[in-house]
GROMACS .gro file of C-alpha atoms in nm:
model
  330
    1UNK     CA    1  12.199  -1.990  -2.301
    2UNK     CA    2  11.989  -2.306  -2.309
    3UNK     CA    3  12.037  -2.359  -1.935
    4UNK     CA    4  11.955  -1.992  -1.874
    5UNK     CA    5  11.635  -2.034  -2.074
    6UNK     CA    6  11.544  -2.347  -1.881
    7UNK     CA    7  11.596  -2.160  -1.553
    8UNK     CA    8  11.371  -1.878  -1.671
    9UNK     CA    9  11.102  -2.120  -1.778
   10UNK     CA   10  11.131  -2.314  -1.453
   11UNK     CA   11  11.102  -2.000  -1.240
   12UNK     CA   12  10.806  -1.865  -1.430
   13UNK     CA   13  10.646  -2.210  -1.439
   14UNK     CA   14  10.645  -2.239  -1.060
   15UNK     CA   15  10.482  -1.896  -1.030
   16UNK     CA   16  10.222  -1.983  -1.293
   17UNK     CA   17  10.152  -2.315  -1.116
   18UNK     CA   18  10.090  -2.139  -0.785
   19UNK     CA   19   9.876  -1.874  -0.954
   20UNK     CA   20   9.671  -2.149  -1.126
   21UNK     CA   21   9.625  -2.329  -0.793
   22UNK     CA   22   9.507  -2.005  -0.631
   23UNK     CA   23   9.252  -1.952  -0.907
   24UNK     CA   24   9.114  -2.304  -0.858
   25UNK     CA   25   9.098  -2.260  -0.481
   26UNK     CA   26   8.917  -1.927  -0.521
   27UNK     CA   27   8.661  -2.093  -0.747
   28UNK     CA   28   8.610  -2.380  -0.502
   29UNK     CA   29   8.576  -2.137  -0.211
   30UNK     CA   30   8.325  -1.926  -0.402
   31UNK     CA   31   8.123  -2.238  -0.487
   32UNK     CA   32   8.122  -2.349  -0.122
   33UNK     CA   33   8.297  -2.677  -0.198
   34UNK     CA   34   8.573  -2.612   0.057
   35UNK     CA   35   8.636  -2.367   0.341
   36UNK     CA   36   8.939  -2.148   0.414
   37UNK     CA   37   9.106  -2.408   0.639
   38UNK     CA   38   9.084  -2.681   0.374
   39UNK     CA   39   9.218  -2.438   0.113
   40UNK     CA   40   9.519  -2.358   0.331
   41UNK     CA   41   9.579  -2.729   0.384
   42UNK     CA   42   9.590  -2.782   0.008
   43UNK     CA   43   9.837  -2.494  -0.028
   44UNK     CA   44  10.060  -2.638   0.245
   45UNK     CA   45  10.051  -2.982   0.083
   46UNK     CA   46  10.149  -2.842  -0.257
   47UNK     CA   47  10.434  -2.641  -0.105
   48UNK     CA   48  10.569  -2.953   0.070
   49UNK     CA   49  10.565  -3.165  -0.243
   50UNK     CA   50  10.921  -3.240  -0.352
   51UNK     CA   51  11.015  -3.058  -0.671
   52UNK     CA   52  11.224  -3.208  -0.947
   53UNK     CA   53  11.593  -3.169  -0.879
   54UNK     CA   54  11.565  -3.096  -0.507
   55UNK     CA   55  11.818  -3.268  -0.284
   56UNK     CA   56  11.994  -3.224   0.048
   57UNK     CA   57  12.314  -3.027   0.099
   58UNK     CA   58  12.648  -3.167  -0.014
   59UNK     CA   59  13.022  -3.099   0.002
   60UNK     CA   60  13.028  -2.891  -0.317
   61UNK     CA   61  12.756  -2.665  -0.178
   62UNK     CA   62  12.953  -2.619   0.146
   63UNK     CA   63  13.263  -2.523  -0.053
   64UNK     CA   64  13.060  -2.265  -0.247
   65UNK     CA   65  12.938  -2.108   0.078
   66UNK     CA   66  13.288  -2.108   0.225
   67UNK     CA   67  13.435  -1.956  -0.091
   68UNK     CA   68  13.171  -1.681  -0.097
   69UNK     CA   69  13.235  -1.599   0.270
   70UNK     CA   70  13.614  -1.589   0.224
   71UNK     CA   71  13.586  -1.369  -0.085
   72UNK     CA   72  13.347  -1.131   0.094
   73UNK     CA   73  13.586  -1.092   0.386
   74UNK     CA   74  13.866  -1.026   0.139
   75UNK     CA   75  13.668  -0.745  -0.024
   76UNK     CA   76  13.594  -0.591   0.317
   77UNK     CA   77  13.962  -0.602   0.420
   78UNK     CA   78  14.074  -0.457   0.087
   79UNK     CA   79  13.825  -0.173   0.108
   80UNK     CA   80  13.898  -0.088   0.472
   81UNK     CA   81  14.276  -0.102   0.428
   82UNK     CA   82  14.314   0.104   0.110
   83UNK     CA   83  13.997   0.309   0.074
   84UNK     CA   84  14.155   0.648   0.146
   85UNK     CA   85  14.439   0.583  -0.100
   86UNK     CA   86  14.215   0.480  -0.388
   87UNK     CA   87  14.104   0.711  -0.665
   88UNK     CA   88  13.735   0.759  -0.730
   89UNK     CA   89  13.719   0.514  -1.020
   90UNK     CA   90  13.916   0.258  -0.819
   91UNK     CA   91  13.669   0.286  -0.530
   92UNK     CA   92  13.385   0.201  -0.765
   93UNK     CA   93  13.584  -0.084  -0.921
   94UNK     CA   94  13.690  -0.243  -0.592
   95UNK     CA   95  13.323  -0.283  -0.498
   96UNK     CA   96  13.150  -0.313  -0.835
   97UNK     CA   97  13.383  -0.557  -1.011
   98UNK     CA   98  13.354  -0.828  -0.740
   99UNK     CA   99  12.979  -0.771  -0.752
  100UNK     CA  100  12.961  -0.831  -1.127
  101UNK     CA  101  13.190  -1.133  -1.097
  102UNK     CA  102  12.964  -1.274  -0.825
  103UNK     CA  103  12.661  -1.239  -1.053
  104UNK     CA  104  12.848  -1.418  -1.330
  105UNK     CA  105  12.970  -1.689  -1.091
  106UNK     CA  106  12.618  -1.743  -0.957
  107UNK     CA  107  12.486  -1.781  -1.310
  108UNK     CA  108  12.762  -2.031  -1.392
  109UNK     CA  109  12.684  -2.238  -1.081
  110UNK     CA  110  12.315  -2.250  -1.168
  111UNK     CA  111  12.392  -2.381  -1.518
  112UNK     CA  112  12.502  -2.716  -1.372
  113UNK     CA  113  12.142  -2.773  -1.254
  114UNK     CA  114  12.265  -2.964  -0.949
  115UNK     CA  115  12.046  -2.865  -0.650
  116UNK     CA  116  12.338  -2.784  -0.420
  117UNK     CA  117  12.516  -2.575  -0.679
  118UNK     CA  118  12.191  -2.399  -0.771
  119UNK     CA  119  12.140  -2.301  -0.407
  120UNK     CA  120  12.502  -2.191  -0.384
  121UNK     CA  121  12.459  -1.983  -0.699
  122UNK     CA  122  12.154  -1.814  -0.551
  123UNK     CA  123  12.352  -1.715  -0.242
  124UNK     CA  124  12.639  -1.586  -0.457
  125UNK     CA  125  12.379  -1.385  -0.651
  126UNK     CA  126  12.271  -1.225  -0.324
  127UNK     CA  127  12.630  -1.125  -0.244
  128UNK     CA  128  12.672  -0.983  -0.594
  129UNK     CA  129  12.348  -0.786  -0.559
  130UNK     CA  130  12.471  -0.629  -0.234
  131UNK     CA  131  12.806  -0.534  -0.388
  132UNK     CA  132  12.645  -0.382  -0.697
  133UNK     CA  133  12.412  -0.181  -0.476
  134UNK     CA  134  12.716  -0.066  -0.279
  135UNK     CA  135  12.892   0.042  -0.597
  136UNK     CA  136  12.589   0.258  -0.685
  137UNK     CA  137  12.623   0.429  -0.347
  138UNK     CA  138  12.997   0.482  -0.409
  139UNK     CA  139  12.925   0.641  -0.746
  140UNK     CA  140  12.685   0.878  -0.574
  141UNK     CA  141  12.939   0.962  -0.306
  142UNK     CA  142  13.201   1.036  -0.572
  143UNK     CA  143  12.953   1.276  -0.732
  144UNK     CA  144  12.903   1.451  -0.396
  145UNK     CA  145  12.544   1.335  -0.361
  146UNK     CA  146  12.373   1.364  -0.026
  147UNK     CA  147  12.380   1.046   0.186
  148UNK     CA  148  12.005   0.996   0.142
  149UNK     CA  149  12.042   1.014  -0.236
  150UNK     CA  150  12.321   0.757  -0.222
  151UNK     CA  151  12.097   0.531  -0.015
  152UNK     CA  152  11.816   0.584  -0.264
  153UNK     CA  153  12.043   0.486  -0.554
  154UNK     CA  154  12.168   0.179  -0.370
  155UNK     CA  155  11.814   0.073  -0.287
  156UNK     CA  156  11.692   0.112  -0.644
  157UNK     CA  157  11.987  -0.078  -0.791
  158UNK     CA  158  11.979  -0.354  -0.529
  159UNK     CA  159  11.605  -0.416  -0.541
  160UNK     CA  160  11.601  -0.404  -0.923
  161UNK     CA  161  11.880  -0.661  -0.957
  162UNK     CA  162  11.724  -0.884  -0.692
  163UNK     CA  163  11.386  -0.862  -0.865
  164UNK     CA  164  11.541  -0.956  -1.201
  165UNK     CA  165  11.723  -1.253  -1.049
  166UNK     CA  166  11.409  -1.361  -0.863
  167UNK     CA  167  11.219  -1.358  -1.192
  168UNK     CA  168  11.483  -1.591  -1.337
  169UNK     CA  169  11.496  -1.825  -1.039
  170UNK     CA  170  11.265  -1.758  -0.740
  171UNK     CA  171  11.453  -1.842  -0.421
  172UNK     CA  172  11.492  -1.739  -0.058
  173UNK     CA  173  11.810  -1.529  -0.110
  174UNK     CA  174  11.648  -1.328  -0.388
  175UNK     CA  175  11.340  -1.257  -0.175
  176UNK     CA  176  11.570  -1.138   0.104
  177UNK     CA  177  11.762  -0.928  -0.148
  178UNK     CA  178  11.445  -0.759  -0.270
  179UNK     CA  179  11.336  -0.689   0.088
  180UNK     CA  180  11.676  -0.543   0.182
  181UNK     CA  181  11.685  -0.327  -0.131
  182UNK     CA  182  11.336  -0.191  -0.065
  183UNK     CA  183  11.430  -0.118   0.298
  184UNK     CA  184  11.735   0.084   0.189
  185UNK     CA  185  11.520   0.262  -0.070
  186UNK     CA  186  11.271   0.351   0.206
  187UNK     CA  187  11.551   0.491   0.422
  188UNK     CA  188  11.661   0.708   0.131
  189UNK     CA  189  11.306   0.838   0.084
  190UNK     CA  190  11.280   0.927   0.453
  191UNK     CA  191  11.605   1.122   0.437
  192UNK     CA  192  11.504   1.344   0.147
  193UNK     CA  193  11.321   1.585   0.379
  194UNK     CA  194  11.495   1.861   0.575
  195UNK     CA  195  11.518   1.626   0.872
  196UNK     CA  196  11.498   1.250   0.855
  197UNK     CA  197  11.129   1.156   0.860
  198UNK     CA  198  11.075   0.821   1.027
  199UNK     CA  199  10.709   0.826   0.926
  200UNK     CA  200  10.801   0.819   0.557
  201UNK     CA  201  11.061   0.545   0.600
  202UNK     CA  202  10.851   0.330   0.831
  203UNK     CA  203  10.532   0.388   0.634
  204UNK     CA  204  10.702   0.293   0.307
  205UNK     CA  205  10.848  -0.024   0.457
  206UNK     CA  206  10.508  -0.114   0.601
  207UNK     CA  207  10.341  -0.049   0.264
  208UNK     CA  208  10.590  -0.277   0.089
  209UNK     CA  209  10.522  -0.538   0.359
  210UNK     CA  210  10.146  -0.522   0.304
  211UNK     CA  211  10.200  -0.554  -0.071
  212UNK     CA  212  10.422  -0.856  -0.011
  213UNK     CA  213  10.158  -1.015   0.211
  214UNK     CA  214   9.896  -0.975  -0.059
  215UNK     CA  215  10.128  -1.125  -0.319
  216UNK     CA  216  10.230  -1.410  -0.090
  217UNK     CA  217   9.871  -1.506  -0.017
  218UNK     CA  218   9.792  -1.499  -0.388
  219UNK     CA  219  10.083  -1.732  -0.459
  220UNK     CA  220  10.271  -1.466  -0.656
  221UNK     CA  221  10.563  -1.417  -0.416
  222UNK     CA  222  10.748  -1.746  -0.386
  223UNK     CA  223  10.901  -1.926  -0.204
  224UNK     CA  224  10.607  -1.879   0.031
  225UNK     CA  225  10.806  -1.914   0.355
  226UNK     CA  226  11.052  -1.635   0.283
  227UNK     CA  227  10.788  -1.422   0.112
  228UNK     CA  228  10.555  -1.439   0.410
  229UNK     CA  229  10.836  -1.388   0.660
  230UNK     CA  230  10.991  -1.075   0.510
  231UNK     CA  231  10.648  -0.930   0.429
  232UNK     CA  232  10.511  -0.980   0.780
  233UNK     CA  233  10.829  -0.841   0.936
  234UNK     CA  234  10.822  -0.545   0.699
  235UNK     CA  235  10.460  -0.462   0.781
  236UNK     CA  236  10.517  -0.488   1.158
  237UNK     CA  237  10.861  -0.330   1.190
  238UNK     CA  238  10.779  -0.053   0.943
  239UNK     CA  239  10.463   0.037   1.135
  240UNK     CA  240  10.651   0.030   1.466
  241UNK     CA  241  10.939   0.241   1.335
  242UNK     CA  242  10.700   0.500   1.192
  243UNK     CA  243  10.559   0.560   1.540
  244UNK     CA  244  10.847   0.495   1.779
  245UNK     CA  245  11.120   0.681   1.589
  246UNK     CA  246  10.900   0.982   1.512
  247UNK     CA  247  10.856   1.066   1.880
  248UNK     CA  248  10.494   0.961   1.921
  249UNK     CA  249  10.169   1.097   1.789
  250UNK     CA  250   9.902   0.923   1.585
  251UNK     CA  251  10.163   0.704   1.417
  252UNK     CA  252  10.206   0.513   1.745
  253UNK     CA  253   9.880   0.335   1.666
  254UNK     CA  254  10.015   0.190   1.340
  255UNK     CA  255  10.196  -0.099   1.507
  256UNK     CA  256   9.877  -0.201   1.691
  257UNK     CA  257   9.679  -0.188   1.367
  258UNK     CA  258   9.948  -0.389   1.187
  259UNK     CA  259   9.970  -0.643   1.472
  260UNK     CA  260   9.595  -0.691   1.489
  261UNK     CA  261   9.582  -0.727   1.111
  262UNK     CA  262   9.852  -0.995   1.115
  263UNK     CA  263   9.673  -1.184   1.391
  264UNK     CA  264   9.347  -1.171   1.197
  265UNK     CA  265   9.528  -1.284   0.883
  266UNK     CA  266   9.685  -1.568   1.080
  267UNK     CA  267   9.343  -1.692   1.192
  268UNK     CA  268   9.194  -1.650   0.845
  269UNK     CA  269   9.475  -1.818   0.651
  270UNK     CA  270   9.584  -2.059   0.928
  271UNK     CA  271   9.945  -1.936   0.913
  272UNK     CA  272  10.107  -1.941   1.259
  273UNK     CA  273  10.397  -1.724   1.142
  274UNK     CA  274  10.165  -1.424   1.115
  275UNK     CA  275  10.047  -1.485   1.472
  276UNK     CA  276  10.405  -1.477   1.603
  277UNK     CA  277  10.494  -1.155   1.421
  278UNK     CA  278  10.162  -0.990   1.507
  279UNK     CA  279  10.187  -1.067   1.880
  280UNK     CA  280  10.555  -0.963   1.885
  281UNK     CA  281  10.467  -0.638   1.708
  282UNK     CA  282  10.192  -0.549   1.956
  283UNK     CA  283  10.425  -0.636   2.244
  284UNK     CA  284  10.695  -0.412   2.098
  285UNK     CA  285  10.441  -0.134   2.049
  286UNK     CA  286  10.318  -0.160   2.409
  287UNK     CA  287  10.670  -0.150   2.550
  288UNK     CA  288  10.778   0.146   2.337
  289UNK     CA  289  10.456   0.342   2.402
  290UNK     CA  290  10.467   0.293   2.778
  291UNK     CA  291  10.840   0.371   2.788
  292UNK     CA  292  10.778   0.691   2.591
  293UNK     CA  293  10.490   0.824   2.799
  294UNK     CA  294  10.558   0.680   3.145
  295UNK     CA  295  10.886   0.815   3.279
  296UNK     CA  296  10.878   0.643   3.618
  297UNK     CA  297  11.023   0.289   3.582
  298UNK     CA  298  10.802   0.146   3.858
  299UNK     CA  299  10.487   0.289   3.699
  300UNK     CA  300  10.591   0.157   3.358
  301UNK     CA  301  10.651  -0.190   3.502
  302UNK     CA  302  10.316  -0.182   3.681
  303UNK     CA  303  10.141  -0.078   3.360
  304UNK     CA  304  10.297  -0.366   3.167
  305UNK     CA  305  10.202  -0.615   3.438
  306UNK     CA  306   9.845  -0.484   3.443
  307UNK     CA  307   9.813  -0.503   3.064
  308UNK     CA  308   9.950  -0.858   3.060
  309UNK     CA  309   9.710  -0.965   3.337
  310UNK     CA  310   9.413  -0.809   3.156
  311UNK     CA  311   9.503  -0.984   2.831
  312UNK     CA  312   9.536  -1.325   2.997
  313UNK     CA  313   9.213  -1.272   3.193
  314UNK     CA  314   9.028  -1.176   2.876
  315UNK     CA  315   9.150  -1.493   2.705
  316UNK     CA  316   9.029  -1.705   2.998
  317UNK     CA  317   8.692  -1.530   2.995
  318UNK     CA  318   8.647  -1.571   2.620
  319UNK     CA  319   8.753  -1.937   2.637
  320UNK     CA  320   8.490  -1.993   2.907
  321UNK     CA  321   8.202  -1.803   2.744
  322UNK     CA  322   8.284  -1.889   2.380
  323UNK     CA  323   8.057  -1.624   2.230
  324UNK     CA  324   8.150  -1.725   1.875
  325UNK     CA  325   7.982  -2.064   1.926
  326UNK     CA  326   7.658  -1.895   2.030
  327UNK     CA  327   7.671  -1.674   1.725
  328UNK     CA  328   7.730  -1.978   1.504
  329UNK     CA  329   7.439  -2.164   1.662
  330UNK     CA  330   7.210  -1.865   1.620
   0.00000   0.00000   0.00000
C-alpha cells in the first residue's frame, strides 16, 4: 500500500509540476518577458531532464516483455481453440481472469520501483486493460446485445481502466490505452444509428483528439510525446474518416481544416510532430477526394501532379517575396 501511495503521489506530482510550469510560462508570456519559441524551448528542456529512478532497459525488463507476449499468445490460442465449446460464464472468465491477473501483476511489478520493472508493469497494465475491455464485450455478446453496444461497453471499460491507471502512473502505454478505448467507444457510438454513421465515429475521434491536443499543450496530458502523438493522429484520422467513409459531402473538408490547424499549431508551438501529421493528413485528404470525384486514373494522376506543382511553386514564391518580413517591418 505504501508503494501504491508513492506511485500515486509521484504520478500526480509530475502532472502538478507540468501544470505549475505552464502557469509560470503563461505569466512570462503575458508580461512579454519571453516569446512562444523560448517558452517551447523551456518546455523541451524540462521534458528532457532525467527524472529520479529513470534508467535504461535491462534483462529483467526484457523477460517481462517476453512473458507478457507469451501469455497473450496463450490466451489467443485458448480462446480460438475452445471458444465454441465454452459456456457463457467460461467465455467471460477465459478473457476476464487473465485481464485481472495482468492488472495485479503490473501493480506488483511497479511496487519494486526499479525503472525497468516499472516500465514492464505499465505494459502489462495495457494488456490487462485490453483483456478487461474484451471481457465487457463478451458479457454484452452473452446478453445478446447488438455489436455496436458491445463495442460501446468495451470502449467505456477500456478507457476508464486506462484513465485510472494513468492517474496512478502516467506513462506511454496508458496514454495509448486511453486512446484505443476512446476509439472503440467512438465506433460504438457511430454504430448506434440505423446504419453505421462514419461522421459520428470520425467526428467523435477528432473531438477527442482536439481535447487531447489542448491538454497536451497545457501540460495536463503526460508524457508529452505520446499525448501529442495520439492526439494529433486522432484529430487528423478522425476528420479524414468522417469525410472519406461517409461518401463525401461537406465532411470532406474536415481533414483539410484539421491538417491546416495542426500545421498552424506546429508553427506556433514549434512542435515538428504536428507538422508531419498535418501535412500527411492533407495529403491523405487530397488523394481520397480526388479518387472519389475523379474516376479516370489519368485525370486523377494529372490533378495530383498539378496540385503538388502548385504547392511547391507557392512555397518558392513565398520564400522569395517573404511578405511576413514586410509586415513585421511595417
